[in-house]
mmCIF file of C-alpha atoms and ligand atoms in Angstrom:
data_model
loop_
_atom_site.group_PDB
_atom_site.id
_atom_site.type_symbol
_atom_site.label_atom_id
_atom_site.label_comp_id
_atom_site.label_asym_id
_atom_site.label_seq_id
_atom_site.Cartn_x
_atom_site.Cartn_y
_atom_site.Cartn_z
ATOM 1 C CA UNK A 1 169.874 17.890 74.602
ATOM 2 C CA UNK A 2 168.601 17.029 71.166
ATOM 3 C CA UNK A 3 168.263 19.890 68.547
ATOM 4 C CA UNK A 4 164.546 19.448 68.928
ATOM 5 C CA UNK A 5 164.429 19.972 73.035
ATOM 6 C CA UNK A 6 166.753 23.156 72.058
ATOM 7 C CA UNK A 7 164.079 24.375 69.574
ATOM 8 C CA UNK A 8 161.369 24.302 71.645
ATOM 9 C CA UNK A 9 163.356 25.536 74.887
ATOM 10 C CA UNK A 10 163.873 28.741 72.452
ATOM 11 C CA UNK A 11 160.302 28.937 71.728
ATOM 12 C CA UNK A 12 158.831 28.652 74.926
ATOM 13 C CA UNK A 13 161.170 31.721 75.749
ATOM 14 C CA UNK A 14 159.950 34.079 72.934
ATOM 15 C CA UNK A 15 156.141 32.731 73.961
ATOM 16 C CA UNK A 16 156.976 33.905 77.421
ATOM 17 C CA UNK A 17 158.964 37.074 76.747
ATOM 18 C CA UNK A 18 155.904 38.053 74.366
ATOM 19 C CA UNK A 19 153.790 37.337 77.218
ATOM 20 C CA UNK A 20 155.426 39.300 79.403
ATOM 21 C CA UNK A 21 155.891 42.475 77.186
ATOM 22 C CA UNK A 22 151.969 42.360 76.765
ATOM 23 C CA UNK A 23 151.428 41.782 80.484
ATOM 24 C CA UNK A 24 150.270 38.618 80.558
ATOM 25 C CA UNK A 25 151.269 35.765 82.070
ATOM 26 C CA UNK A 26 153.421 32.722 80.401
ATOM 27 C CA UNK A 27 150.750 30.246 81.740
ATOM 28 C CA UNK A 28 147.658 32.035 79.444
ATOM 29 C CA UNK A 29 149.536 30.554 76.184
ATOM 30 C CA UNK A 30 149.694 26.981 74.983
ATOM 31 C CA UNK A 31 152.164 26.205 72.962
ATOM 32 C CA UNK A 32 150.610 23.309 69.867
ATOM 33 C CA UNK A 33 153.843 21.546 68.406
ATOM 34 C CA UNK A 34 153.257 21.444 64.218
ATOM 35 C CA UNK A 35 154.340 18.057 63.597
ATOM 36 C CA UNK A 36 152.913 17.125 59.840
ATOM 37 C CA UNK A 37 155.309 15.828 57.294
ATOM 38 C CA UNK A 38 157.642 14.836 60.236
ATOM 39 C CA UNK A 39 158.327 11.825 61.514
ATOM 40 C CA UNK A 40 157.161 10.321 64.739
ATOM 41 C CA UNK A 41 160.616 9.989 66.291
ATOM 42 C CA UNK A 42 160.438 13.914 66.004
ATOM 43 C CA UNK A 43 157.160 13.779 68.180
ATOM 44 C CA UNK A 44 158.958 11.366 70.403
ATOM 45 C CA UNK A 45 161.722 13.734 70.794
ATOM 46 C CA UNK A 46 159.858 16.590 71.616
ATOM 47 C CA UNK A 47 157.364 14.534 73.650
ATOM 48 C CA UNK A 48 160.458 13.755 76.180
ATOM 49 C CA UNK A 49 161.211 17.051 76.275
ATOM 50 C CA UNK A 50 157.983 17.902 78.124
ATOM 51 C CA UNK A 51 155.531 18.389 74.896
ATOM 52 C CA UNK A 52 152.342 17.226 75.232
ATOM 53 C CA UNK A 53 149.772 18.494 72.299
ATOM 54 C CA UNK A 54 150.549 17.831 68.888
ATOM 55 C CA UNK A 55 148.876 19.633 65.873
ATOM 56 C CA UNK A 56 148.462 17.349 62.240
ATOM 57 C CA UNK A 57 147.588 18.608 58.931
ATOM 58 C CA UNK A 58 146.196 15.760 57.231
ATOM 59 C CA UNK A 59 143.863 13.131 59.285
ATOM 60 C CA UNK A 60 145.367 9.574 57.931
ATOM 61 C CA UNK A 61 149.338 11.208 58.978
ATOM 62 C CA UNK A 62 148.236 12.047 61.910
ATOM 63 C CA UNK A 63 146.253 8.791 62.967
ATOM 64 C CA UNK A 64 149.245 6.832 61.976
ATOM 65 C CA UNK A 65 151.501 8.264 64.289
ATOM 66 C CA UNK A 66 149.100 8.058 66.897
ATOM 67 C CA UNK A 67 148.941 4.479 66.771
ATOM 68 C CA UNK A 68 152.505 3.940 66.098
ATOM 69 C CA UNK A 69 153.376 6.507 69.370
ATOM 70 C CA UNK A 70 153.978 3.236 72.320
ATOM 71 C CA UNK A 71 150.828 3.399 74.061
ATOM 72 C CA UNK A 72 152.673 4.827 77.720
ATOM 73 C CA UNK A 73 153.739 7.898 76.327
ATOM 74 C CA UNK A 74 150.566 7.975 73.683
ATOM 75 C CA UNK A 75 148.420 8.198 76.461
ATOM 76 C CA UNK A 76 149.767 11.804 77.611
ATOM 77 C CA UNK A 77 149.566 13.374 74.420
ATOM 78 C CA UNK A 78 146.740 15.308 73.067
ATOM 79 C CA UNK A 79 146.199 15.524 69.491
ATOM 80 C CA UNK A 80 144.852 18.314 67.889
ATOM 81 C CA UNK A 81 143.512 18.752 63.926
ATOM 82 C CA UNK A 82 144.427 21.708 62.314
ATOM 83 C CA UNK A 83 144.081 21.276 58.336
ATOM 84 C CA UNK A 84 141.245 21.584 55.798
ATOM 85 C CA UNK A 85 138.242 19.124 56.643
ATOM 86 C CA UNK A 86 136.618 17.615 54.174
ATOM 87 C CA UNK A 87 133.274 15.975 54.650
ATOM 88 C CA UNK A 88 134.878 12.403 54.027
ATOM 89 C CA UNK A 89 137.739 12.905 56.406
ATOM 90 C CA UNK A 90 134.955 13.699 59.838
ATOM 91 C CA UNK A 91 134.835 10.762 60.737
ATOM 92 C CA UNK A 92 138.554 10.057 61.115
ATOM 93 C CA UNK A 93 138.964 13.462 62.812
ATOM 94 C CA UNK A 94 135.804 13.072 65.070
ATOM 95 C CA UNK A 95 136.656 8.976 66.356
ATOM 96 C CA UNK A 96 140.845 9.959 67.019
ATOM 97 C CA UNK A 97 141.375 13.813 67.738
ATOM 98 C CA UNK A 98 141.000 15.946 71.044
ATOM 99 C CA UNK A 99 140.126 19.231 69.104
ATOM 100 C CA UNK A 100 139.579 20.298 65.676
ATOM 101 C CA UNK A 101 140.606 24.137 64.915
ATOM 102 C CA UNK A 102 139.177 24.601 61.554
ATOM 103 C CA UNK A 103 135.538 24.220 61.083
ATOM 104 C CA UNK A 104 134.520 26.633 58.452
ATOM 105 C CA UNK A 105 131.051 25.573 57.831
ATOM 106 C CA UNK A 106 128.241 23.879 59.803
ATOM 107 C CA UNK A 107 127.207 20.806 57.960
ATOM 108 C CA UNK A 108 131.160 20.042 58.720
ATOM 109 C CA UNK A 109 130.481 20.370 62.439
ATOM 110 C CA UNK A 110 127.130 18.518 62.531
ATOM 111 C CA UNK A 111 128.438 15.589 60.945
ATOM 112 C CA UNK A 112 131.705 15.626 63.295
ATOM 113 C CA UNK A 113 129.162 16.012 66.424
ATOM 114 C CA UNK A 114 127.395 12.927 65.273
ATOM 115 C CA UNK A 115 130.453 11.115 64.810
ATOM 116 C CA UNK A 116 131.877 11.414 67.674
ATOM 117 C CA UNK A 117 131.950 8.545 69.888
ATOM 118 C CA UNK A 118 130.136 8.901 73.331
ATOM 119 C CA UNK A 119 132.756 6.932 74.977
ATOM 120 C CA UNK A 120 135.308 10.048 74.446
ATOM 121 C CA UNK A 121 134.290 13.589 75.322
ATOM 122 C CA UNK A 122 132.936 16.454 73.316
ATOM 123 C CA UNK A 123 135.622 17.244 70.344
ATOM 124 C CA UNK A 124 136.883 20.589 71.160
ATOM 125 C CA UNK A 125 136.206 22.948 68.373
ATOM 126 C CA UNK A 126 137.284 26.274 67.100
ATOM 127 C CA UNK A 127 135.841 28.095 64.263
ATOM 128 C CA UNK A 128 138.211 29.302 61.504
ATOM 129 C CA UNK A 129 137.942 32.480 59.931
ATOM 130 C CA UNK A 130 139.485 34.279 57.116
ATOM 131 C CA UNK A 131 140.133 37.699 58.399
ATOM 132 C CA UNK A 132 142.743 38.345 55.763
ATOM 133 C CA UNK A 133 139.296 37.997 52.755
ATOM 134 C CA UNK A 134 142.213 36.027 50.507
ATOM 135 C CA UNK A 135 140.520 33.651 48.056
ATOM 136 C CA UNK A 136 142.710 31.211 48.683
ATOM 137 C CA UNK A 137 142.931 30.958 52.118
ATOM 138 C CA UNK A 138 139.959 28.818 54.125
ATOM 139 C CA UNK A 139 137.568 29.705 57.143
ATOM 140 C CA UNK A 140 134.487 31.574 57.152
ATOM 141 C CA UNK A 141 134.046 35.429 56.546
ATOM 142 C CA UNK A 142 134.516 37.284 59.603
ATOM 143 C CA UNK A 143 130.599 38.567 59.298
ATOM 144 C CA UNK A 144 129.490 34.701 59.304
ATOM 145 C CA UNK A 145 131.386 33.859 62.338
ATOM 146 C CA UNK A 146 128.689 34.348 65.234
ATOM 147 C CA UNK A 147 125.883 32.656 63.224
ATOM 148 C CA UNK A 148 128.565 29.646 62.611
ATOM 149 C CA UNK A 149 129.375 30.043 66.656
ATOM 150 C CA UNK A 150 125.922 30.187 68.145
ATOM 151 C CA UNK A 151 124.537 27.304 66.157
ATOM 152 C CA UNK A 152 127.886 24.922 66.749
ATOM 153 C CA UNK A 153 127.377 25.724 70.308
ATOM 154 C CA UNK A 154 124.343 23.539 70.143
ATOM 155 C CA UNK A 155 125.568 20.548 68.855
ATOM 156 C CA UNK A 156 126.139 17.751 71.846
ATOM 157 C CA UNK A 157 129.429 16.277 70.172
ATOM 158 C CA UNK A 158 131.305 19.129 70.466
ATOM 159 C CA UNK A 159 132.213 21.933 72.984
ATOM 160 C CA UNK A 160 132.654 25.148 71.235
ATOM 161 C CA UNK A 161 136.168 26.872 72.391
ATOM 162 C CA UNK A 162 136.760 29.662 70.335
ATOM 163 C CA UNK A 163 138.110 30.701 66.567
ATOM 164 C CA UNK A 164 141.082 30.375 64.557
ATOM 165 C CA UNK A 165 142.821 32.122 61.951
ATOM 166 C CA UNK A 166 145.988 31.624 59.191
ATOM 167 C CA UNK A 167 146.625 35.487 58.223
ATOM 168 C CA UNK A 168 148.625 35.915 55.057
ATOM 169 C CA UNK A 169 152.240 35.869 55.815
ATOM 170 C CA UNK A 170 154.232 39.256 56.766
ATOM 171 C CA UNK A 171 157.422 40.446 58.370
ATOM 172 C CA UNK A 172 156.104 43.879 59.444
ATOM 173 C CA UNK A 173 155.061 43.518 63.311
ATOM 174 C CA UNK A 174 152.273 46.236 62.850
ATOM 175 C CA UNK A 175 151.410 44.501 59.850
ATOM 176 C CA UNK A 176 151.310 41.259 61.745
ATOM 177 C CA UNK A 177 149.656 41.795 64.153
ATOM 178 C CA UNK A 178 146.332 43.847 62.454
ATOM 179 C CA UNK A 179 144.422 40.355 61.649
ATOM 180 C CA UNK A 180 145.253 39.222 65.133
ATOM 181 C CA UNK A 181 143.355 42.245 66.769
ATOM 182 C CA UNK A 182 140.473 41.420 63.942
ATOM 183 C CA UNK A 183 139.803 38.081 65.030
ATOM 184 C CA UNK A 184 140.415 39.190 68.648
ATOM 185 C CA UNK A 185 137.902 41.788 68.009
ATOM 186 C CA UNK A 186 135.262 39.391 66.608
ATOM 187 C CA UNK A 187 136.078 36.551 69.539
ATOM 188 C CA UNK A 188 135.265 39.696 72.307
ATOM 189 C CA UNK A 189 131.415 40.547 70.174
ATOM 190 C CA UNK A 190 131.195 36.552 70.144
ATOM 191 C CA UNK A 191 131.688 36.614 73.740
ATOM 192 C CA UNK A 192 129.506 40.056 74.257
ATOM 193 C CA UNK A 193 126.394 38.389 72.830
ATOM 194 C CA UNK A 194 126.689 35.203 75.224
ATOM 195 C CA UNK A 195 128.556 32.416 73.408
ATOM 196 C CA UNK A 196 131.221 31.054 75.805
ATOM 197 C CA UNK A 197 134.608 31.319 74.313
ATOM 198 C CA UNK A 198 137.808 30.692 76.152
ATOM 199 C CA UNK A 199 140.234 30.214 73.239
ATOM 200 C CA UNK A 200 142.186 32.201 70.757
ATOM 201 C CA UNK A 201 143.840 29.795 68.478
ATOM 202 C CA UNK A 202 146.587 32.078 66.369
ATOM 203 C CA UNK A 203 150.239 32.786 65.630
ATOM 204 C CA UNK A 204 152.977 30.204 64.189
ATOM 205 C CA UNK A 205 156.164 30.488 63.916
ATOM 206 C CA UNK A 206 157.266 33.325 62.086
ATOM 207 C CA UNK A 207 154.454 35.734 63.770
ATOM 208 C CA UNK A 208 154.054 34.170 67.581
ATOM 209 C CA UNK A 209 154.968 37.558 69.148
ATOM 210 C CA UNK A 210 151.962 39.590 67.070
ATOM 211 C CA UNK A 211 149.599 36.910 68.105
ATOM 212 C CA UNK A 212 150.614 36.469 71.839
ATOM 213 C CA UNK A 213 150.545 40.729 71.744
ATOM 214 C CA UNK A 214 147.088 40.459 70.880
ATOM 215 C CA UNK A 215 145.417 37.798 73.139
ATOM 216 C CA UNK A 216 146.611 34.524 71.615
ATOM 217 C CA UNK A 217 145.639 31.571 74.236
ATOM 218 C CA UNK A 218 147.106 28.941 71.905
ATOM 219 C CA UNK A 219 150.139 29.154 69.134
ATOM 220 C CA UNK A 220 150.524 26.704 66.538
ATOM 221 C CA UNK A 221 154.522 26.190 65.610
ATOM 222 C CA UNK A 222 156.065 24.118 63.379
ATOM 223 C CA UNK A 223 159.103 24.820 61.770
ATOM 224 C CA UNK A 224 160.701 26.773 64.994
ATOM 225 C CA UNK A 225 160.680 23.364 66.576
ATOM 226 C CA UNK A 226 161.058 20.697 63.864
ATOM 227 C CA UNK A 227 162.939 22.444 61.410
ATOM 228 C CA UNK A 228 161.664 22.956 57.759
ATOM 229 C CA UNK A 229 159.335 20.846 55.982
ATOM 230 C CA UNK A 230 159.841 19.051 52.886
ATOM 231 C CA UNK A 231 157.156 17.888 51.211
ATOM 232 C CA UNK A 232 159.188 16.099 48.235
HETATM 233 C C1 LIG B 1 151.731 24.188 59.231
HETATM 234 C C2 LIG B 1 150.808 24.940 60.103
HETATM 235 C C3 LIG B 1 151.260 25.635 61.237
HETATM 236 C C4 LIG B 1 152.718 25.746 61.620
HETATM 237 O O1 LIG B 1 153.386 26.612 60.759
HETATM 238 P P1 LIG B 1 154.942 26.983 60.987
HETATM 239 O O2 LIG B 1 155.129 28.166 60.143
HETATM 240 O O3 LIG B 1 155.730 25.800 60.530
HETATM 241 O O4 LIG B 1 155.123 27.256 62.425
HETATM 242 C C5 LIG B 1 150.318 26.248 62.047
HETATM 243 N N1 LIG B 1 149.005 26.214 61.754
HETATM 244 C C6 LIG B 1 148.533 25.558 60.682
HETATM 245 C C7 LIG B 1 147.083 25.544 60.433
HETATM 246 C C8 LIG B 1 149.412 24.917 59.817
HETATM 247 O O5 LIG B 1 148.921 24.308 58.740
#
């Protein structure tokens, strides 16, 4: 088995285990394999070993590794955008990727809804928000997060799925898991006042287990499966 197929044997165990310790079933969680900064043999790799959806960083890295995948195995993998999205980079996202998971503002989702081609379907959205309040980190404040929701639900190139959040790193479980229940929290009122949501996109690879524990439908994972990056 290659080190990679280990990895992400190891990971799908500690999603499940988490799973089961919260009382929910494996199945609920998808598992998004990290792959920016590595290269596409990695993908390949992992991609034998049963991975399907990949999650990029940076829209040209991504793009390129789509069209250098070989079209037979390219065709059962679902690519997912994950970093910060600029205004000049929608149009990549919105012609090449099955879901973005980090729209922060709404002149960022109209112009990937009129981007998108009508010969694919709706790009599956989630709305990122910055329960930490860090300065540095990206998504909208937690109090904007319905407005962004409700009006994004509108829009005909996209199908609204649910919200996102990067919480500042920890080790502490309790610690871990607090922003988790906040954006939990704010996805249930979402839901309350009559948006659809079906997805909880949260937890990487240091912090999986907080994020499954508090309703995590999808974990995004790097480094647990591809090893450390190196940006050099
Ligand atoms: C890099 C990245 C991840 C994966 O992080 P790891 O710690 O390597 O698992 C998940 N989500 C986003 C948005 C990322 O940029």
């Amino acid at each position: 088995m290659s080190a990679i197929a280990t990895n992400l044997q190891a990971v799908r165990e500690r999603i499940a285990k988490a799973a089961r310790d919260a009382g929910r079933a494996p199945a609920e969680i998808a598992l998004l394999a990290v792959s920016k900064t590595k290269p596409l043999a990695d993908i390949l790799s992992a991609a034998a070993a049963g991975q399907h959806e990949f999650g990029e960083n940076y829209a040209q890295e991504g793009i390129a590794k789509m069209l250098a995948a070989p079209v037979a195995v390219n065709c059962d993998l679902l690519w997912h955008f994950i970093g910060p999205l600029q205004s000049n980079k929608t149009r990549l996202v919105a012609e090449n990727y099955a879901w973005a998971h980090s729209i922060e503002r709404l002149k960022i989702a109209e112009r990937l809804s009129a981007q998108r081609p009508a010969s694919l379907p709706p790009l599956q959205v989630c709305v990122q928000v910055n329960v930490s309040g860090e300065a540095s980190k990206s998504g909208c404040a937690p109090q904007d997060a319905f407005e962004l929701c409700r009006a994004i639900a509108t829009l005909p190139g996209l199908q609204l799925r649910g919200l996102m959040t990067i919480p500042e790193a920890s080790d502490d479980l309790p610690a871990q898991r607090a922003p988790f229940r906040q954006l939990r929290e704010i996805y249930e009122s979402i839901r309350a006042a009559g948006v659809p949501l079906d997805t909880l996109s949260m937890g990487m690879s240091h912090d999986l287990e907080a994020a499954v524990a508090e309703g995590a439908t999808i974990v995004r994972v790097g480094t647990a499966i591809f090893g450390e990056r190196n940006y050099a």
